[in-house]
Short mmCIF file of C-alpha atoms and ligand atoms in Angstrom, two decimals:
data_model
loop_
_atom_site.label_atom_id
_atom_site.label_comp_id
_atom_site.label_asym_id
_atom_site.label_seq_id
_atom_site.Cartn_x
_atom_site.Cartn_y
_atom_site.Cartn_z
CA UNK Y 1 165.99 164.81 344.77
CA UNK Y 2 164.54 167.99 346.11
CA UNK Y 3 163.16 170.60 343.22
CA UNK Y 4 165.06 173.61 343.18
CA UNK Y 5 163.51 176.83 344.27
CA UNK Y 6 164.79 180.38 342.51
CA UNK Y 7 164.13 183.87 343.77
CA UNK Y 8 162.07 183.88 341.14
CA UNK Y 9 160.02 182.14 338.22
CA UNK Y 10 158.88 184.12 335.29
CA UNK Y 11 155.39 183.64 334.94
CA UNK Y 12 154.01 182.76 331.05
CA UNK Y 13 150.45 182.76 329.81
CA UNK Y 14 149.73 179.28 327.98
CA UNK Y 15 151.40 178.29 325.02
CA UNK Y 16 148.03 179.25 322.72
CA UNK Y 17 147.68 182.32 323.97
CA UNK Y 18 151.13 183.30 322.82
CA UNK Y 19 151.07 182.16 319.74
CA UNK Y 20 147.52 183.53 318.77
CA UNK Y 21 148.72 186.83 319.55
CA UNK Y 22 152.79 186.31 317.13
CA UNK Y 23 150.35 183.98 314.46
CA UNK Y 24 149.84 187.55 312.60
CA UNK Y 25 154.05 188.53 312.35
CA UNK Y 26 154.17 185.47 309.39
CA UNK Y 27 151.69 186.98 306.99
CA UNK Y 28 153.05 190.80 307.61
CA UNK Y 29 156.88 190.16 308.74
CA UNK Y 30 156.44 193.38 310.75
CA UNK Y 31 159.00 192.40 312.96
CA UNK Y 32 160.01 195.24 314.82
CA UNK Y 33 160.56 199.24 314.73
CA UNK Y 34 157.34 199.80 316.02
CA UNK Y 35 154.99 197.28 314.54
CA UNK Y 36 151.64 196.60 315.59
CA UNK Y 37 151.68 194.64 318.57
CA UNK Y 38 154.40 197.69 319.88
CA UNK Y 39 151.44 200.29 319.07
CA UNK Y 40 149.26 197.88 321.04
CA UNK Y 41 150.99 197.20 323.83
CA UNK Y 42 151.59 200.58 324.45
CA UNK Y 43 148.33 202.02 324.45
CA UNK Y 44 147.22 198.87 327.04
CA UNK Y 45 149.87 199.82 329.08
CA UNK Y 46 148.98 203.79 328.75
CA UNK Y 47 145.33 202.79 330.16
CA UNK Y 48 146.46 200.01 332.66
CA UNK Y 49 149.12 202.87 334.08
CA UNK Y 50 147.02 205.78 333.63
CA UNK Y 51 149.98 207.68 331.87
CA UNK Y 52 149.78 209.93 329.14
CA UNK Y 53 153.23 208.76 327.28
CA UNK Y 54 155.13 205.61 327.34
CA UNK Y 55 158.26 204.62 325.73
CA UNK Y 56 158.44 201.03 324.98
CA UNK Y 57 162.45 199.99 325.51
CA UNK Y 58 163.98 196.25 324.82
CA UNK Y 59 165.45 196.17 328.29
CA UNK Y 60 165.50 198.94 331.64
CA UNK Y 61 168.85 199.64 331.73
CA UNK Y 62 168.99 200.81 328.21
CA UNK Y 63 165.48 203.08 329.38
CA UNK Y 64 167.28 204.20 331.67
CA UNK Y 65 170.26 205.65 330.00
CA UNK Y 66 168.28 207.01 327.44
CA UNK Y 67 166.02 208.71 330.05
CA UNK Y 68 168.88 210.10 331.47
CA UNK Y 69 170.50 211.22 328.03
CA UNK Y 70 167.14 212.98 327.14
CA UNK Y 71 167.27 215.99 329.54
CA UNK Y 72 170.68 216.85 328.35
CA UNK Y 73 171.92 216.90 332.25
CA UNK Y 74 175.61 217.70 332.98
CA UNK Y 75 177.26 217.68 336.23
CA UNK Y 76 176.26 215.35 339.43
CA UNK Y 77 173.58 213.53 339.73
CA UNK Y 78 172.10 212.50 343.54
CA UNK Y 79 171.55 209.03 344.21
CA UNK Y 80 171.59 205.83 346.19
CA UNK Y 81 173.84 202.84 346.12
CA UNK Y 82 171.26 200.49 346.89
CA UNK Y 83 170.12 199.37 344.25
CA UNK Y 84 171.46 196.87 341.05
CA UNK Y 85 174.16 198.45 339.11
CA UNK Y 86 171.98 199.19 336.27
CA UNK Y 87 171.28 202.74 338.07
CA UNK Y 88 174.68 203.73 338.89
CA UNK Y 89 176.21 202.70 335.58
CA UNK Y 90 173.58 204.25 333.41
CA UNK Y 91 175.27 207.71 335.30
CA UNK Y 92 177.44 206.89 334.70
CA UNK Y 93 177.69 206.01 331.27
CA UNK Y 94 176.12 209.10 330.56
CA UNK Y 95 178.83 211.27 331.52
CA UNK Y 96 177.58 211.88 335.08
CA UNK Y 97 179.13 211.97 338.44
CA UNK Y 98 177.03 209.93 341.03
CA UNK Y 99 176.48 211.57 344.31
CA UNK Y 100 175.73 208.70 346.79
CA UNK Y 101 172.62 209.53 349.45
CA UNK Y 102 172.29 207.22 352.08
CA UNK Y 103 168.94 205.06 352.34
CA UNK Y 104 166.28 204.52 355.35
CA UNK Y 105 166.94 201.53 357.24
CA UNK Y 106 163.11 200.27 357.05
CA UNK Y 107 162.52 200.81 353.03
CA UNK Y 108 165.84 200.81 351.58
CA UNK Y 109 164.90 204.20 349.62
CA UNK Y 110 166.42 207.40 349.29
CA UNK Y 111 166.57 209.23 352.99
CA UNK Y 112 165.33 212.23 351.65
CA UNK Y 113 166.03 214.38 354.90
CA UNK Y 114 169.28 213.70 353.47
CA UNK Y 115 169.58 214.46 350.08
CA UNK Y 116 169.86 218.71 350.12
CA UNK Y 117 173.26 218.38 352.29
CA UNK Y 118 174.30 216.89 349.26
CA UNK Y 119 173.42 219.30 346.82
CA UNK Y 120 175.59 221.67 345.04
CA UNK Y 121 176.11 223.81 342.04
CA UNK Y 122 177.08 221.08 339.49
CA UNK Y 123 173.78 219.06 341.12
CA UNK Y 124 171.45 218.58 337.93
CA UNK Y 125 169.26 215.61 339.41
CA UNK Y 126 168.08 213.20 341.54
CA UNK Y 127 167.64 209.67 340.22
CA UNK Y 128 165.81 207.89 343.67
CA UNK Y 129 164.60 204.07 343.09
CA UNK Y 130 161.81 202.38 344.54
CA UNK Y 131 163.65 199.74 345.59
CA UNK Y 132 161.94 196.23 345.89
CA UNK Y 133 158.28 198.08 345.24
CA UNK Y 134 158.44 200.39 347.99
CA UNK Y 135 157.65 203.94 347.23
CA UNK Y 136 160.28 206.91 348.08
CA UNK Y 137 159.16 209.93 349.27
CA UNK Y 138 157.47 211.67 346.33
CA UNK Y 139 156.30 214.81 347.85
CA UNK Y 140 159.87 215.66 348.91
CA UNK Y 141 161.74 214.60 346.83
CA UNK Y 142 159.79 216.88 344.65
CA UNK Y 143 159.73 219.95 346.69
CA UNK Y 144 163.61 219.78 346.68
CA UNK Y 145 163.49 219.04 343.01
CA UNK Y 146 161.50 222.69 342.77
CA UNK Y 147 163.39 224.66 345.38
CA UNK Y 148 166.80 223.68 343.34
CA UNK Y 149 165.16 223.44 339.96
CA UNK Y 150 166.63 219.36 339.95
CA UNK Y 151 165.19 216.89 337.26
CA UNK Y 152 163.73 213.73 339.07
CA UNK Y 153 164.26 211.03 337.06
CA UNK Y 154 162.76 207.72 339.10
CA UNK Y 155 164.07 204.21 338.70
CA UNK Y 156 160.88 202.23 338.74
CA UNK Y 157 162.48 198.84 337.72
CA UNK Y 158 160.13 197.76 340.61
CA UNK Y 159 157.32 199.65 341.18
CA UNK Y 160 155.17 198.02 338.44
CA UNK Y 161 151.15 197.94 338.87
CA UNK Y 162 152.04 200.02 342.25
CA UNK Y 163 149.66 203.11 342.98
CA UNK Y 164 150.42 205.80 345.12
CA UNK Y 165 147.91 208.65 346.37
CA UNK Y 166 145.51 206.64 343.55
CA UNK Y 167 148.09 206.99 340.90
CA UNK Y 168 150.58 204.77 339.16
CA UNK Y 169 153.38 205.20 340.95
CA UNK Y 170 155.47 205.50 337.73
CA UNK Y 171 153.16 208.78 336.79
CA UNK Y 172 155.55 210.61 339.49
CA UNK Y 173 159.06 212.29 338.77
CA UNK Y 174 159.53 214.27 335.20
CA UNK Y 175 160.43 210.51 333.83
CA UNK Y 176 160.04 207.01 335.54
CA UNK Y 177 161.54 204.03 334.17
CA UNK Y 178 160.78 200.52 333.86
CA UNK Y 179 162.14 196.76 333.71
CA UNK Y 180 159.95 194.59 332.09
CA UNK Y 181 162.58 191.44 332.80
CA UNK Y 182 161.55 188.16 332.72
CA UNK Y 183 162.66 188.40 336.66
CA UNK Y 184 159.82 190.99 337.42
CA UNK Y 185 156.20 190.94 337.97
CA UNK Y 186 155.24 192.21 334.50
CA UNK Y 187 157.96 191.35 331.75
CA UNK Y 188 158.59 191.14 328.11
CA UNK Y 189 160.96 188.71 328.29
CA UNK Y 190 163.34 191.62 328.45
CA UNK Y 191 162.23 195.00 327.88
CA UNK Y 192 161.60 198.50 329.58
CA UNK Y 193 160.03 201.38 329.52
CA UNK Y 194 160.18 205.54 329.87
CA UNK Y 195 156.93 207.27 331.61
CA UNK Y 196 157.45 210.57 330.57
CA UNK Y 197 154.84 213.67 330.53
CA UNK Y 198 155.19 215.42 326.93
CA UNK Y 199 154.31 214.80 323.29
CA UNK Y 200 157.67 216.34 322.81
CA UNK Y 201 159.84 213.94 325.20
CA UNK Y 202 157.93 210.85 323.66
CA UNK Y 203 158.92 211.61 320.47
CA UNK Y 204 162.60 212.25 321.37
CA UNK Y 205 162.87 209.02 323.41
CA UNK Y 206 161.68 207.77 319.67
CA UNK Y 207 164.73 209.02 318.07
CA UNK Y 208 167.16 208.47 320.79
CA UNK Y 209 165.81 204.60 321.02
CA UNK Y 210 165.98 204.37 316.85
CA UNK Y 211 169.67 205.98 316.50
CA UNK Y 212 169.01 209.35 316.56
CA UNK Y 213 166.65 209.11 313.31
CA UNK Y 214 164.23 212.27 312.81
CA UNK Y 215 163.56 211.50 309.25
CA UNK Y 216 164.33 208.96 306.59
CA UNK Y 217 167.49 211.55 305.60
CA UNK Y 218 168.05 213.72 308.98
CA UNK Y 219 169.75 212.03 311.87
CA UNK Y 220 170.54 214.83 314.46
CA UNK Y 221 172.25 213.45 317.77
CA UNK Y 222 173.88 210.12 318.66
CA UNK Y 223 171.47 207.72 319.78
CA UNK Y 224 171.17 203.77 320.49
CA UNK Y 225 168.64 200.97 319.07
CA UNK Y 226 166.61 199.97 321.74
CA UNK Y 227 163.33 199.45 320.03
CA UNK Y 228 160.61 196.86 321.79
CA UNK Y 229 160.34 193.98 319.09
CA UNK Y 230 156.85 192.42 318.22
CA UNK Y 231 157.41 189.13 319.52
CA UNK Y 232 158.42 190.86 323.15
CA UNK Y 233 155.61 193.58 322.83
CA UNK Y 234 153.37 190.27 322.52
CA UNK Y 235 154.46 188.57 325.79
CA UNK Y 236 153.52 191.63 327.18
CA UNK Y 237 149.81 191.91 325.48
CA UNK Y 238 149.55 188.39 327.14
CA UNK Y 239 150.95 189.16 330.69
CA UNK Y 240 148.99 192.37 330.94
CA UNK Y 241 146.19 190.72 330.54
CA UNK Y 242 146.68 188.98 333.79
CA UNK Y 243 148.49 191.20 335.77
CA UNK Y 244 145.86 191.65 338.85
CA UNK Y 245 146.00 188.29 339.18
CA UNK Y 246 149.68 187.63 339.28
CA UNK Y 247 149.86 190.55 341.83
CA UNK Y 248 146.90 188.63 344.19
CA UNK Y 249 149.07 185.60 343.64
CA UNK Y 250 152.08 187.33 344.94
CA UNK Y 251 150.00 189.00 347.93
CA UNK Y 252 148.87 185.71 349.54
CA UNK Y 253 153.00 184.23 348.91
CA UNK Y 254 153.88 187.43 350.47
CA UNK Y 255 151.71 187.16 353.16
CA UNK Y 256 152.06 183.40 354.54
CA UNK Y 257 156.04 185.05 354.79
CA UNK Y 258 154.80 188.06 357.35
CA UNK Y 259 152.73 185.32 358.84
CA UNK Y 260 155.58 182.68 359.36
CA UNK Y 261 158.21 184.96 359.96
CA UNK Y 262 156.98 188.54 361.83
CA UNK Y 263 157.74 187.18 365.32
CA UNK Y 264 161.24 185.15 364.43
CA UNK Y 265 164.26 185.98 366.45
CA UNK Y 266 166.96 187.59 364.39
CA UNK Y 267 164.66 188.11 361.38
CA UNK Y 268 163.64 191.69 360.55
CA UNK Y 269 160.59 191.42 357.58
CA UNK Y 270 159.37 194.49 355.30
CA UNK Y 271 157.69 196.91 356.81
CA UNK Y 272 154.72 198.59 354.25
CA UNK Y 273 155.36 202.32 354.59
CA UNK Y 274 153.02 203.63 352.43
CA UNK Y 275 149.53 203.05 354.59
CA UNK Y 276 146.45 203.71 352.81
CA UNK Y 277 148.06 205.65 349.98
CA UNK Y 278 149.58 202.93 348.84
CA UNK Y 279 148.87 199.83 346.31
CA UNK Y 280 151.52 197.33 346.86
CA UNK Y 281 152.61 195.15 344.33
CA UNK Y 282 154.44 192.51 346.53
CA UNK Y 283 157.48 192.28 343.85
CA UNK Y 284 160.39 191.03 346.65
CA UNK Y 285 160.23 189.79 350.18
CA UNK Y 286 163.59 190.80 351.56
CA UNK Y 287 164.10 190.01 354.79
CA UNK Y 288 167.49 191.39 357.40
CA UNK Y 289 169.20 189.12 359.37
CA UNK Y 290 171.03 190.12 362.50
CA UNK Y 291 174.62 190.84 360.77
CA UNK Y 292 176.83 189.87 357.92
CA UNK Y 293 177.48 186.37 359.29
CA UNK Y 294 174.21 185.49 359.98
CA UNK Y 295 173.26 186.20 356.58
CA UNK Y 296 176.02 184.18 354.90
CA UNK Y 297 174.83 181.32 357.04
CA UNK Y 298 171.11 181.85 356.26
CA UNK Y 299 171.89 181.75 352.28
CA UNK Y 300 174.14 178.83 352.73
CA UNK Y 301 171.85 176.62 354.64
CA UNK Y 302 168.72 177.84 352.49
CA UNK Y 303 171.26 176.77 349.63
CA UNK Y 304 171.89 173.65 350.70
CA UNK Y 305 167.99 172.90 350.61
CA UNK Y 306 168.12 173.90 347.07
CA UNK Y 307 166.67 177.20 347.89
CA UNK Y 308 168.65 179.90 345.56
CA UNK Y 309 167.81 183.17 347.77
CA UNK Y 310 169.44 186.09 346.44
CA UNK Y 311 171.85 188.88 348.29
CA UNK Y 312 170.06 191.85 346.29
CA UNK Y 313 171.81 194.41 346.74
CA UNK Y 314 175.04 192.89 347.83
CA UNK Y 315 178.05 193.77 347.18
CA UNK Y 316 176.69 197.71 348.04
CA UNK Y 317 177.59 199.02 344.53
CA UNK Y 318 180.27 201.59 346.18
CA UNK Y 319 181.98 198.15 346.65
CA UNK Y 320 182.08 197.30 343.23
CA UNK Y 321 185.96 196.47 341.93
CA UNK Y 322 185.05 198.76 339.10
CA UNK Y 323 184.12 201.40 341.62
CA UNK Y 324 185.48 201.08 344.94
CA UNK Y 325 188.60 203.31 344.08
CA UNK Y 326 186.38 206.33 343.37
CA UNK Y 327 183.53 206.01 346.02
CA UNK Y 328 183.39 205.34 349.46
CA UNK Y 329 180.66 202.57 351.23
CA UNK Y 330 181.80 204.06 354.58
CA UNK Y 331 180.12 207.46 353.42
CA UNK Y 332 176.58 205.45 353.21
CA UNK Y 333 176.65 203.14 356.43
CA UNK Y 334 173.03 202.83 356.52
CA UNK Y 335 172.96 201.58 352.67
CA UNK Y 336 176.09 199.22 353.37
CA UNK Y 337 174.91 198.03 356.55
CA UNK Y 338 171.44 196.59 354.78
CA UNK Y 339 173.69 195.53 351.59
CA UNK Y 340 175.32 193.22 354.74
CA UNK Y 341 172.47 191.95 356.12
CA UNK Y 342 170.04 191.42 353.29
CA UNK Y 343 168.78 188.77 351.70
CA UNK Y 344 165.76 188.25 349.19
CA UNK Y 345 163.47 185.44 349.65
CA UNK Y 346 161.60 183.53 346.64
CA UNK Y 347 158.57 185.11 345.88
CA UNK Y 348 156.46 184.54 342.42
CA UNK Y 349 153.17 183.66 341.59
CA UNK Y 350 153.63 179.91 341.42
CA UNK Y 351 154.88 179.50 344.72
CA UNK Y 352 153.36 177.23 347.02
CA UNK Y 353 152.27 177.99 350.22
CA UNK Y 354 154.01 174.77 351.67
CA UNK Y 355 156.80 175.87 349.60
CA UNK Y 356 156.68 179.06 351.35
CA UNK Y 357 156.19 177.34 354.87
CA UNK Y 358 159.37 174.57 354.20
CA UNK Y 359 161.50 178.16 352.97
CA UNK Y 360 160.03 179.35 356.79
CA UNK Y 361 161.33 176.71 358.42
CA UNK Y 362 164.59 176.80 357.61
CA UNK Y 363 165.03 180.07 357.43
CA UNK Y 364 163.45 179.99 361.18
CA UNK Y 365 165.49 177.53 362.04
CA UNK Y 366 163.79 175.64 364.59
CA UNK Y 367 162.49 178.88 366.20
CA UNK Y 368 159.49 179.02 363.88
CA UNK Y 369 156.33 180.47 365.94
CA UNK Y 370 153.98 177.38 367.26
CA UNK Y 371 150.97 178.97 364.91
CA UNK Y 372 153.12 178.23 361.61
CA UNK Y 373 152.69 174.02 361.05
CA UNK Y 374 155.21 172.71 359.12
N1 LIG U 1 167.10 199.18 338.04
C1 LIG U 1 166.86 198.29 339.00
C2 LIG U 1 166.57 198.77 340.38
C3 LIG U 1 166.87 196.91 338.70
O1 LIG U 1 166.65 196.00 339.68
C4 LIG U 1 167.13 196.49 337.38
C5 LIG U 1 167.16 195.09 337.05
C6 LIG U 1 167.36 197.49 336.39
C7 LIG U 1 167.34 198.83 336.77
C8 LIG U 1 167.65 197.15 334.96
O2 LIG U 1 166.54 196.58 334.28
P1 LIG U 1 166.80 195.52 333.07
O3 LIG U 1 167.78 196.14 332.11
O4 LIG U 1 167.30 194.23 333.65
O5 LIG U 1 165.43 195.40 332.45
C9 LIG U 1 168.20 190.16 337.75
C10 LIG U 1 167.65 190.78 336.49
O6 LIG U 1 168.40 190.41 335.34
C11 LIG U 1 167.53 192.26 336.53
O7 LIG U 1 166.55 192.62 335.57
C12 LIG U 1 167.04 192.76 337.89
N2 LIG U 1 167.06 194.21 337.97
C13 LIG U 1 167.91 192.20 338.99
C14 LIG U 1 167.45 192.66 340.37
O8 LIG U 1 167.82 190.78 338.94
P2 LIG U 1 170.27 188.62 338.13
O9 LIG U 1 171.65 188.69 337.62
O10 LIG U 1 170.07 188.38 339.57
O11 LIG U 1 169.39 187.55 337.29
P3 LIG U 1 169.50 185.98 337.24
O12 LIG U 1 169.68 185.58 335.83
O13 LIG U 1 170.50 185.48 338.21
O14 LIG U 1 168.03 185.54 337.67
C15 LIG U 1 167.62 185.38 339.01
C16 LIG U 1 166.85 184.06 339.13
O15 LIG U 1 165.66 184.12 338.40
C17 LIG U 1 167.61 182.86 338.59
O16 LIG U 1 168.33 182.27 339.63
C18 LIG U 1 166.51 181.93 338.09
C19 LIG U 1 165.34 182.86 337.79
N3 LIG U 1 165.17 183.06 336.35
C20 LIG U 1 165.87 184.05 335.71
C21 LIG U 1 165.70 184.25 334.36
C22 LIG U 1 166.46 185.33 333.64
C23 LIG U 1 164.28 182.25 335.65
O17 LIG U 1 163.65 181.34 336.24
N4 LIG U 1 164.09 182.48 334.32
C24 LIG U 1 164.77 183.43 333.63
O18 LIG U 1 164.54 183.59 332.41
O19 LIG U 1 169.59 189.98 337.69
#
């Protein structure tokens, strides 16, 4: 029987290494609401990011709604449909109206040469993603931000340990937010995160995370509980402490795919847009197939060798039965077009390169280039 291969495989540090870090929680059953190993993963994080403030989360989505709720925005709120419905429903849940932006065909990010027709008076921010690691236009995005006085507000769910212009790419935006799943590079088990730039917004995120608590008698607006427990903030002491490796890891996985796959028929591979400027941090491979029935039949036959590839970001969230009666996919075609022909190849640290190379072959399909053996 053939072993099954996932998108992905969390990655763990050894067993010891977990358990000398939790060992401590039995004799102080500091459990949570900011305990030590919180306080400690934070300020690792703070120097392996380079950020000033960080608020630890127990998963993205809920970072991301609370990042959201914390600049009091009301009105529309500019962004993309490709992406996982944690973006669009956290707009939603906040009250907002999403304003869907159409994508570039080579990234997947926000087309930013796009984004002003959109704007009008009711506009009140832009949330762009980085979708699959690759970096959106910063520097315009943020002079549009400034001409219409727009909060940027990135979702960074998969930017993590990426640099831009030599600086964490989750520095940029006035918040970026993180997922610290087990599914991503860096996790928690689950758990996110709010970069944000001010004493002041840290210590709201605080009280918006702990229920809206100021002081032991003083709660003054409505917020949620998602605090970063101990035993969480100590998978994340452990991973951290690994992290450049897991990203070389990745690298040489993601680079036996460009090698196998760059001249294949049919088969369109990531292009790196950032150049120089840019640190990758090689978090998806996604690949585009010629149409929709091509990629059915490429996640089918992949399926059938026991190789779970995933259709991120399919269904285009437009198409969504909970949404597809108040937004249109037509009004996107770029976006829904790549939601059609997209599918996301296993990629994580433990992956071996013949793995990669029997994944090649069939996705090749016996038009694999002579220089990959398999
Ligand atoms: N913004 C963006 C752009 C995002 O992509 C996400 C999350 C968010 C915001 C929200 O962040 P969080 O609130 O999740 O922190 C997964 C993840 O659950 C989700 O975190 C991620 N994006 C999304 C792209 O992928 P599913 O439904 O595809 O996960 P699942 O359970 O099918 O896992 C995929 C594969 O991974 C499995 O087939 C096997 C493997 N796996 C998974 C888990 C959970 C393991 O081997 N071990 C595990 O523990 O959503």
């Amino acid at each position: 029987m053939k072993k099954d291969i996932y998108v992905t495989r969390p990655s763990l540090p050894s067993l010891e290494e977990y358990i000398k870090e939790i060992e401590p929680l039995w004799e102080s059953h500091k459990l949570t609401n900011s305990g030590k190993l919180h306080e400690k993963l934070k300020e690792m994080l703070k120097q392996y990011l380079r950020v000033g403030y960080i608020s630890l989360m127990t998963n993205g989505h809920s970072a991301l709604e609370l990042a959201l709720q914390s600049f009091s925005l009301k009105g529309e709120v500019i962004t993309t449909p490709f992406t996982f419905a944690s973006t669009t429903h956290a707009i939603i849940r906040n009250g907002l109206k999403p304003v869907f932006c159409d994508i570039k065909p080579y990234d997947f990010t926000i087309d930013e040469t796009k984004i002003e027709a959109l704007i009008t008076e009711k506009t009140c921010a832009i949330v762009p993603v980085h979708v699959y690691g690759n970096v959106c236009n910063i520097d315009e995005i943020q002079k549009i931000a400034d001409k219409y006085h727009l909060t940027v507000i990135y979702d960074a769910a998969h930017t993590f340990g990426a640099e831009w212009n030599g600086q964490s790419v989750s520095a940029y935006g006035d918040a970026s937010v993180l997922s610290f799943h087990a599914t991503k590079l860096f996790h928690t088990l689950e758990g996110g995160a709010v970069i944000c730039h001010s004493q002041e917004m840290y210590e709201h995120l605080y009280s918006l995370k702990n229920f809206g608590i100021r002081s032991e008698l003083g709660i003054d607006e409505i917020g949620a509980n998602a605090k970063m427990d101990e035993f969480r903030a100590a998978m994340g002491i452990c991973n951290l402490r690994h992290i450049e490796e897991e990203i070389q890891k990745r690298k040489v996985v993601y680079e036996r795919y460009q090698e196998n796959l760059t001249d294949i028929k049919g088969v369109t591979v990531p292009t790196c847009t950032g150049g120089i400027s840019l640190k990758q941090n090689y978090a998806y491979y996604p690949i585009l197939l010629e149409n929709y029935e091509e990629r059915e039949k490429m996640y089918n036959r992949l399926k059938q060798n026991n190789i779970y590839a995933r259709r991120y970001f399919y269904p285009l969230i437009t198409d969504f039965d909970c949404y597809r009666e108040h937004f249109h996919s037509t009004e996107t075609p770029i976006a829904k077009d790549a939601a059609d022909r997209v599918l996301t190849l296993p990629l994580y640290s433990d992956l071996t390169l013949s793995e990669v190379d029997e994944i090649c072959k069939h996705v090749a399909n016996k038009r694999l280039k002579e220089s990959c053996h398999v």
